[in-house]
XYZ file of C-alpha atoms in Angstrom:
602
model
C -19.728 70.793 -3.186
C -18.725 75.013 -0.420
C -18.396 74.463 0.971
C -15.974 74.883 1.100
C -15.241 70.678 2.481
C -19.319 67.447 4.146
C -17.230 66.612 5.258
C -13.196 61.409 6.528
C -13.471 65.259 5.416
C -16.807 65.135 6.283
C -18.953 61.696 5.732
C -19.040 64.730 7.566
C -18.890 67.714 6.624
C -19.789 67.369 4.575
C -21.973 63.483 5.008
C -21.756 66.454 6.024
C -20.492 68.634 4.608
C -21.957 68.305 2.127
C -25.338 69.254 2.615
C -27.148 70.657 -0.526
C -31.301 72.438 -0.238
C -32.960 74.095 -3.313
C -37.086 74.101 -4.446
C -37.530 77.457 -2.775
C -36.263 80.490 -3.781
C -33.310 82.561 -5.608
C -31.413 85.634 -6.216
C -34.390 88.424 -7.572
C -36.922 86.236 -5.843
C -37.674 83.544 -7.972
C -39.827 80.438 -6.963
C -37.347 77.471 -7.796
C -40.964 75.645 -9.242
C -41.096 78.808 -11.441
C -37.540 78.708 -12.493
C -37.693 74.914 -13.243
C -40.832 75.380 -15.416
C -38.985 78.609 -17.350
C -37.056 76.335 -17.986
C -39.178 73.687 -19.408
C -41.196 76.581 -21.273
C -38.223 78.109 -22.915
C -37.512 74.090 -23.842
C -40.997 73.912 -25.217
C -41.088 76.992 -27.801
C -37.757 76.476 -29.191
C -35.890 79.644 -27.272
C -32.270 79.228 -27.050
C -32.577 75.580 -28.094
C -29.334 73.499 -28.507
C -28.300 71.027 -31.075
C -30.361 68.783 -28.766
C -33.285 70.447 -27.588
C -35.763 68.521 -29.652
C -34.412 65.155 -28.355
C -34.618 66.962 -24.552
C -38.315 68.442 -25.664
C -39.409 65.173 -26.079
C -37.749 63.645 -22.899
C -39.405 65.880 -20.868
C -42.502 65.236 -22.353
C -42.202 61.668 -20.605
C -43.120 60.194 -17.318
C -39.645 60.375 -15.362
C -38.263 57.900 -13.070
C -35.694 60.083 -10.912
C -32.992 56.594 -10.749
C -34.922 54.181 -13.854
C -31.572 52.868 -15.971
C -31.281 53.467 -19.622
C -33.066 52.019 -22.384
C -29.606 52.193 -23.760
C -26.043 52.531 -22.238
C -25.330 56.442 -21.970
C -21.830 57.614 -21.943
C -20.596 60.349 -20.405
C -17.181 62.340 -19.507
C -15.929 64.004 -16.124
C -12.785 65.477 -14.122
C -13.019 64.608 -10.294
C -10.558 66.031 -7.089
C -8.744 63.494 -5.165
C -7.510 62.836 -1.673
C -4.036 61.590 -1.911
C -4.103 58.950 0.614
C -7.620 57.829 0.611
C -7.158 54.466 2.708
C -8.687 52.380 -0.363
C -9.754 48.905 1.439
C -8.587 46.862 -1.229
C -5.514 47.196 -3.194
C -7.419 46.520 -6.687
C -9.719 49.674 -5.608
C -8.682 53.028 -7.666
C -9.952 55.832 -8.735
C -10.814 54.786 -12.094
C -11.933 51.573 -11.045
C -13.888 50.852 -7.640
C -17.218 49.302 -6.200
C -19.148 52.601 -6.137
C -19.370 53.487 -9.712
C -19.484 50.379 -11.096
C -22.763 49.838 -9.071
C -23.680 53.276 -10.477
C -22.967 52.337 -14.049
C -25.305 48.837 -13.626
C -27.932 50.720 -11.746
C -27.765 53.700 -14.365
C -26.885 51.379 -17.413
C -23.723 54.772 -18.635
C -20.678 54.434 -19.011
C -18.327 56.363 -17.725
C -15.202 58.332 -18.865
C -12.991 59.797 -16.265
C -10.570 61.797 -17.850
C -8.175 62.840 -15.566
C -7.868 63.486 -11.436
C -6.564 66.773 -9.222
C -5.332 66.585 -6.477
C -7.871 68.666 -3.941
C -5.107 70.164 -1.194
C -4.574 73.505 -2.923
C -7.230 74.056 -5.479
C -4.998 72.255 -8.000
C -8.326 70.865 -9.049
C -10.244 74.054 -9.642
C -6.669 75.505 -11.243
C -6.544 72.162 -14.297
C -10.759 72.920 -14.417
C -9.990 76.813 -15.390
C -7.318 75.360 -18.424
C -10.383 73.280 -19.604
C -12.727 76.035 -19.514
C -10.374 78.394 -20.817
C -10.065 76.386 -23.777
C -13.383 75.218 -24.077
C -12.292 71.832 -23.473
C -14.768 70.428 -21.382
C -16.092 66.861 -19.858
C -19.821 66.302 -20.331
C -20.291 66.340 -16.528
C -18.608 67.965 -14.109
C -18.450 69.954 -10.519
C -17.511 72.937 -9.813
C -15.816 74.118 -6.540
C -13.409 76.427 -4.704
C -12.678 79.965 -3.777
C -12.687 81.180 -8.269
C -16.253 78.734 -8.155
C -18.482 82.085 -9.183
C -15.721 83.103 -11.651
C -15.667 80.009 -13.391
C -19.694 79.489 -13.155
C -19.942 83.028 -14.917
C -16.960 82.246 -17.287
C -19.215 78.816 -18.351
C -22.155 81.272 -18.364
C -21.263 83.967 -20.497
C -19.804 81.845 -22.478
C -22.813 80.149 -23.452
C -20.864 76.626 -22.506
C -23.307 74.789 -20.238
C -27.037 73.444 -20.264
C -29.792 75.046 -18.126
C -31.098 72.474 -15.369
C -34.074 73.711 -13.810
C -36.521 71.447 -16.408
C -34.432 68.248 -15.678
C -34.289 68.918 -11.517
C -38.424 69.723 -11.983
C -38.578 66.240 -13.924
C -35.955 64.043 -12.711
C -35.281 65.101 -8.987
C -36.290 62.490 -5.765
C -38.573 63.549 -3.721
C -35.833 63.168 -1.161
C -33.721 65.236 -3.411
C -36.586 68.259 -3.829
C -37.251 67.819 -0.022
C -33.851 68.502 1.317
C -33.396 71.500 -1.242
C -36.459 72.526 0.303
C -35.356 73.107 3.619
C -33.205 76.218 2.034
C -34.758 79.597 0.687
C -31.791 80.378 -0.807
C -30.269 77.664 -2.293
C -30.728 79.052 -5.936
C -29.348 82.362 -5.187
C -26.398 82.057 -7.230
C -27.078 79.929 -9.980
C -30.198 81.457 -11.665
C -28.928 83.739 -14.549
C -31.883 85.679 -16.784
C -34.017 83.477 -14.632
C -32.534 80.122 -15.616
C -30.926 77.651 -13.361
C -27.972 76.964 -14.919
C -26.106 74.241 -12.710
C -27.547 72.692 -9.628
C -26.155 73.798 -6.683
C -24.679 72.504 -3.429
C -26.507 73.734 -0.556
C -25.756 75.467 2.315
C -25.523 73.293 5.631
C -26.018 74.023 9.134
C -23.440 76.175 10.660
C -20.332 74.379 11.573
C -18.223 75.744 14.468
C -14.900 76.123 14.114
C -13.215 73.753 17.208
C -9.866 74.440 18.790
C -8.110 70.698 18.013
C -5.406 70.096 20.525
C -2.547 67.323 21.072
C -4.357 66.553 24.628
C -1.394 64.715 25.643
C 0.719 67.592 24.854
C -0.933 70.205 27.079
C -1.441 67.221 30.118
C 1.926 66.781 29.683
C 3.377 70.488 29.868
C 0.791 71.292 32.732
C -1.173 73.732 30.568
C -4.793 75.146 31.200
C -7.267 74.146 28.484
C -7.236 76.692 25.755
C -11.001 78.328 25.978
C -9.253 82.065 25.610
C -7.136 83.900 23.595
C -5.046 84.255 26.540
C -4.637 79.802 26.741
C -5.271 79.221 23.302
C -1.663 81.354 23.091
C 0.213 79.983 25.913
C -0.810 76.825 25.030
C 0.677 77.035 21.062
C 3.903 78.957 23.067
C 4.277 76.304 24.831
C 4.163 73.377 21.851
C 6.288 75.739 19.740
C 9.039 75.755 21.928
C 9.220 73.331 25.255
C 9.596 70.246 23.233
C 6.421 68.568 23.889
C 6.697 65.515 21.537
C 10.302 65.117 23.732
C 12.537 64.453 20.931
C 14.877 67.097 22.104
C 14.241 68.676 18.702
C 13.242 72.008 17.643
C 10.646 70.527 15.461
C 7.123 71.398 16.446
C 4.339 73.457 15.807
C 1.802 75.108 18.381
C -0.668 76.929 16.103
C -0.694 75.360 11.985
C -2.525 77.361 9.738
C -2.276 77.462 5.668
C -1.626 80.104 3.174
C -5.109 80.590 2.652
C -5.977 80.949 6.294
C -8.668 84.349 5.451
C -9.126 83.687 1.446
C -10.218 80.113 1.742
C -13.580 78.941 1.678
C -15.827 78.832 4.809
C -14.576 75.524 7.088
C -11.784 74.307 4.850
C -8.613 73.029 6.360
C -6.818 75.280 9.202
C -7.912 78.877 8.995
C -8.000 81.595 11.746
C -11.880 80.879 12.022
C -11.521 80.340 15.539
C -9.981 83.062 16.761
C -12.104 85.688 14.022
C -15.171 84.446 14.761
C -14.623 84.703 18.788
C -14.170 88.381 18.412
C -17.202 88.106 15.789
C -15.106 89.457 12.568
C -15.716 87.558 9.626
C -12.913 88.958 6.912
C -14.803 86.870 3.915
C -18.449 87.626 4.782
C -21.294 90.131 3.968
C -23.030 90.770 7.149
C -25.289 93.363 8.547
C -23.695 96.028 9.425
C -24.712 99.101 12.540
C -27.533 100.709 10.643
C -29.054 97.711 9.087
C -27.436 98.045 5.496
C -24.684 95.003 3.715
C -21.828 95.870 4.820
C -18.049 93.390 4.279
C -16.163 91.790 7.001
C -12.965 91.965 6.073
C -12.922 96.488 6.071
C -14.137 96.570 9.628
C -12.785 96.905 12.779
C -13.289 93.804 13.994
C -11.051 92.734 11.584
C -8.152 94.642 12.078
C -8.305 93.484 16.038
C -7.815 90.540 14.930
C -4.820 91.280 12.810
C -3.264 92.785 15.940
C -3.841 89.539 17.909
C -2.201 87.890 14.786
C 0.968 89.877 14.355
C 1.695 89.272 18.313
C 0.869 85.355 18.278
C 3.260 85.409 14.775
C 6.293 87.979 16.633
C 5.969 85.685 19.565
C 6.261 82.225 18.102
C 3.018 81.330 18.899
C 1.993 81.142 14.976
C 3.769 78.547 12.243
C 6.553 81.346 11.222
C 6.139 79.487 8.112
C 2.199 79.947 7.478
C 2.690 81.869 4.849
C 3.889 78.881 2.329
C 2.280 76.363 3.456
C -0.886 74.932 1.896
C -3.620 72.802 3.663
C -2.127 69.821 2.366
C 0.876 70.763 4.212
C -0.807 71.306 7.644
C -2.235 68.033 6.980
C 0.809 66.415 6.276
C 2.449 68.474 9.338
C 0.103 66.987 11.863
C -0.315 63.683 10.477
C 3.396 63.166 11.505
C 2.924 64.833 14.681
C 4.371 67.992 14.525
C 1.386 69.737 15.566
C -0.125 71.014 18.833
C -3.254 72.582 17.706
C -5.072 73.166 14.532
C -8.761 74.977 13.980
C -11.188 72.968 12.377
C -14.590 71.831 12.566
C -16.000 68.461 14.289
C -15.129 66.030 11.868
C -11.332 66.379 11.901
C -10.890 63.138 13.705
C -11.862 61.653 9.989
C -9.313 63.331 7.932
C -6.883 64.410 8.521
C -6.033 63.996 12.745
C -6.566 60.548 12.524
C -3.650 60.408 10.866
C -1.940 61.429 13.798
C -3.238 58.485 15.723
C -2.465 56.014 13.437
C 1.759 57.032 13.521
C 0.695 57.159 17.600
C -1.788 55.592 18.943
C -0.931 57.250 21.807
C -1.859 61.245 20.892
C -4.542 62.465 21.723
C -6.620 64.931 20.106
C -9.346 67.012 21.942
C -11.652 69.966 20.891
C -12.109 73.034 22.910
C -14.865 75.809 21.478
C -13.105 79.300 21.570
C -16.344 81.357 23.312
C -16.324 85.727 22.720
C -15.876 87.778 25.780
C -19.414 87.000 26.334
C -19.430 83.386 26.884
C -20.889 82.022 22.948
C -20.060 79.945 20.215
C -20.042 81.841 17.546
C -19.841 81.199 13.821
C -20.879 81.970 10.375
C -22.186 80.237 7.561
C -23.044 80.585 3.425
C -26.744 80.138 3.055
C -25.817 79.563 -0.393
C -23.286 77.207 -1.633
C -20.586 77.769 -3.976
C -19.840 74.459 -5.453
C -22.024 73.193 -7.615
C -22.913 70.546 -10.857
C -22.931 71.456 -14.492
C -23.268 70.251 -18.107
C -21.401 70.665 -20.835
C -23.712 72.363 -23.313
C -24.680 69.920 -26.228
C -24.676 66.682 -24.390
C -27.379 64.751 -24.953
C -29.118 63.823 -21.856
C -28.602 66.537 -19.420
C -31.434 64.709 -16.959
C -27.791 62.024 -16.399
C -26.446 65.019 -14.018
C -29.989 65.046 -11.481
C -29.763 60.859 -11.527
C -26.732 60.966 -10.403
C -27.409 63.462 -8.037
C -30.411 61.003 -6.872
C -28.641 58.537 -6.420
C -25.720 59.873 -4.705
C -27.834 61.102 -1.888
C -29.047 58.260 -1.495
C -25.418 56.547 -1.043
C -24.197 59.143 0.942
C -26.405 58.007 3.429
C -25.542 54.373 3.556
C -28.698 53.388 1.974
C -28.241 51.694 -0.694
C -28.327 47.945 0.476
C -25.923 46.272 -3.112
C -23.353 48.647 -1.291
C -23.166 47.454 2.177
C -19.976 44.890 1.760
C -17.869 48.525 0.412
C -19.662 50.421 3.633
C -18.483 48.019 6.133
C -14.882 47.176 4.386
C -14.167 51.258 4.331
C -15.264 51.804 8.121
C -13.225 48.774 8.635
C -9.802 50.181 6.553
C -10.776 54.006 8.019
C -10.935 54.729 4.625
C -11.197 58.662 4.676
C -14.489 60.531 3.101
C -13.300 61.408 -0.214
C -12.281 57.423 -0.599
C -15.097 56.453 0.846
C -17.048 57.898 -2.187
C -14.598 57.220 -5.283
C -17.151 57.702 -7.885
C -16.261 59.830 -10.789
C -19.513 62.403 -9.814
C -19.991 62.539 -5.858
C -22.165 65.448 -5.902
C -25.300 64.313 -3.853
C -27.965 66.291 -1.382
C -28.167 66.335 2.146
C -30.398 67.038 4.924
C -28.784 70.745 6.356
C -29.660 69.727 9.409
C -28.258 66.707 9.687
C -25.593 66.635 12.005
C -26.649 68.147 15.165
C -29.928 66.024 14.652
C -27.951 62.812 15.005
C -25.726 63.986 17.746
C -28.680 64.693 19.635
C -30.020 61.261 19.045
C -26.540 59.273 19.906
C -26.332 61.751 22.545
C -30.329 60.351 23.759
C -29.470 56.670 23.043
C -25.905 56.540 24.851
C -28.078 58.222 28.143
C -31.011 55.193 27.277
C -33.438 58.029 26.381
C -33.791 56.323 22.470
C -34.151 52.817 20.921
C -30.901 52.298 18.294
C -33.305 50.295 16.780
C -34.726 53.178 15.265
C -31.330 53.290 13.620
C -31.048 52.974 9.861
C -28.362 53.510 6.578
C -25.431 55.577 7.691
C -26.642 56.465 11.544
C -26.529 52.394 12.103
C -22.413 52.895 10.874
C -22.462 55.742 13.432
C -23.977 54.665 16.207
C -21.692 51.010 16.027
C -18.442 53.096 16.412
C -19.848 55.124 19.498
C -21.412 52.276 20.992
C -17.844 50.522 20.425
C -15.662 52.655 22.515
C -18.700 52.818 25.284
C -17.909 48.891 25.353
C -14.127 49.141 24.739
C -12.632 52.613 26.148
C -9.131 53.619 24.504
C -7.690 53.834 27.616
C -8.386 50.077 28.597
C -7.905 49.564 24.852
C -4.678 50.856 24.811
C -3.122 48.954 27.753
C -3.660 45.749 25.715
C -2.221 47.459 22.331
C 0.729 45.482 21.542
C -1.201 42.065 21.947
C -3.614 43.079 19.884
C -3.416 41.778 15.945
C -3.280 44.192 13.459
C -7.104 43.655 12.476
C -8.330 43.976 15.677
C -5.868 47.080 16.443
C -7.675 48.643 13.014
C -11.293 47.998 13.688
C -10.398 49.528 17.756
C -8.524 52.867 15.740
C -11.543 53.369 13.533
C -14.275 53.135 16.629
C -12.082 55.626 18.434
C -11.652 58.263 15.335
C -15.674 58.262 15.275
C -16.212 57.857 18.499
C -13.817 61.480 19.471
C -15.683 62.685 15.611
C -19.611 62.466 17.007
C -19.432 62.237 21.158
C -16.704 65.213 21.456
C -16.211 67.026 18.432
C -20.250 67.218 17.136
C -21.395 67.259 20.648
C -18.885 70.291 22.057
C -20.128 72.026 18.229
C -23.647 71.745 19.398
C -25.995 71.994 22.558
C -23.398 72.923 24.720
C -22.283 76.207 24.544
C -24.596 78.995 23.419
C -24.659 80.304 20.206
C -24.572 82.532 17.491
C -24.635 82.593 14.310
C -23.738 85.208 11.752
C -24.515 84.343 8.176
C -23.069 85.332 5.116
C -25.551 87.573 3.169
C -24.371 87.283 0.224
C -22.176 84.191 -1.774
C -23.234 85.937 -5.429
C -21.798 87.610 -8.218
C -22.661 91.517 -8.895
C -21.704 93.202 -12.446
C -18.588 94.771 -10.949
C -17.728 91.539 -9.235
C -16.732 89.952 -12.539
C -14.442 92.176 -12.912
C -13.212 93.768 -9.454
C -13.360 90.700 -7.374
C -10.359 89.204 -8.229
C -8.386 92.229 -7.531
C -9.828 93.064 -4.282
C -9.570 89.688 -2.794
C -5.619 89.669 -3.983
C -5.178 93.628 -2.366
C -7.253 91.957 1.011
C -4.711 88.868 0.889
C -1.924 91.089 1.070
C -3.066 93.544 3.158
C -3.761 91.063 5.685
C -0.195 89.505 5.266
C 1.423 92.729 5.245
C -0.246 93.339 8.765
C 0.889 89.714 10.245
C 3.926 89.236 9.082
C 5.291 93.118 8.986
C 6.375 96.166 11.390
C 4.124 99.245 10.825
C 1.308 100.389 12.103
C -1.396 98.382 12.009
C -3.879 101.486 12.322
C -2.188 102.806 9.302
C -2.039 99.904 7.005
C -5.671 98.541 7.690
C -7.177 102.217 7.123
C -5.082 102.352 3.762
C -6.409 98.977 2.685
C -10.089 100.030 3.606
C -9.140 103.180 1.714
C -8.174 101.506 -1.782
C -10.508 98.490 -0.787
C -13.370 100.955 -1.609
C -11.822 103.182 -4.122
C -11.088 100.350 -6.231
C -14.393 98.773 -6.496
C -15.578 98.115 -3.244
C -18.325 100.549 -2.374
C -19.520 100.343 -6.258
C -19.993 96.398 -5.400
C -21.208 97.191 -1.569
C -24.282 99.163 -3.171
C -24.483 96.302 -5.836
C -24.770 93.174 -2.773
C -27.764 95.818 -0.850
C -29.434 96.314 -3.914
C -29.538 92.261 -4.889
C -30.115 91.803 -1.121
C -33.239 93.968 -1.405
C -34.877 92.422 -4.244
C -35.218 89.092 -1.743
């Protein structure tokens, strides 16, 4: 949980961001219920048994309550990724000890042991987890995410290191979880191995357009046009770089901040090139439908070459951060928070994380989203119908169903539907805690309604227009709407005029509500219902046989070639043509055939 992150870097993305969905299809055309039952039948007949198989069989024959506490305390180990500055509401709260984890342990009668944490930026978590997998020193329950998640999952399955999960999802999944999963027929595409569901998948959410977030106060100060085209975007970026928009008489501002994995990062990651590439209908990391109706890889298409030419021009004229090749998402986040960045590309939830940090340092700063449209006026975007984040259980763990129970409970927690945690929800909202810090439990892996965000923004706009009743709201919707209403009743411009006379507490309340308002009523509203949309789904996010040995090399080849074309001086036409030829001959053609074969099975 792609992605990806839901979303708060997505209570939004991911709660946004992280929507999951399941129950209908897997790669190879299997029905989800059949897959789940297959796992259960194998458990009953003795096939592929673990040392605990008899216990699992007995457990499977019992009626299952999706969130019932255990009669005796169940202990488990895990690991997790963390944000460096979550803004916890209390100094006594930590990743190791917090009210959400305490509630979960009490509700299920379990005891977790957090073995280690690693920063979420720069795939440090994934790299550390890979070491555990390589040494076969696994925690009991853990999630896999990042650009190498499929390779890691394949390694775990091939090494017979994790438990099949179909039977446990079938028996212990809550009605809400199964209902959310049912809405995505591709949810199981990446987790089926030989008819077995080897992981609980994060489900693909509704596609999130990538917006151009602009320091609007800088744009107005420099009298620049709105950045709604490539040309006006470049004009803004260049001026933000060269014309001292922050007025400190230093050459220290960045026009457009982009991270080093701008092409190879997960979909909807921080500060990629997506807004530009999608506006030109280039999808360099996606499998798309070609002119002949067959699948083809977007990274070798002419549209990708055209975008690379644009990016080279931007790099050469200074409108693109000259150090983008050395910065990860953590560094671009730091630059934006420090007030050194004029533009970033990010989804609607950017004010929650990280752009809200800019306002905390300078409340007069103003971020505004713009849609970078295609030449024919459409907001183009892509998505991953099958997610590439997974929750897995170590082979031999006595209670694999615990992963499903945690997922059930996390789904309720993510929607603010747990009354016992209402004080925590209120405290994190007031403190401006980011998404990760709002859900600090050891395993934060829940399921969300995949159309949750566009549904919500339509509802909030109707309430603001007097067309719907706010009394119908519950859970997290209530908190979202309260932030919007606060801003409607207390416009930010008026708040700034009395800022210095306000108490710190009142300032924090106003700022947090303003951040929520900008995310929803500007970011989400710009993303859905404002412009004609065009979605190009990534047709395949799984792993074919040749991918297992060749894909990482091909990704490296693409990364190096793209950097050479952006930063270099050689002909892009010649360099791109050579890259395409090398890509095809080094396994790309074979992989394309295998991907087509997988798609034909559906």
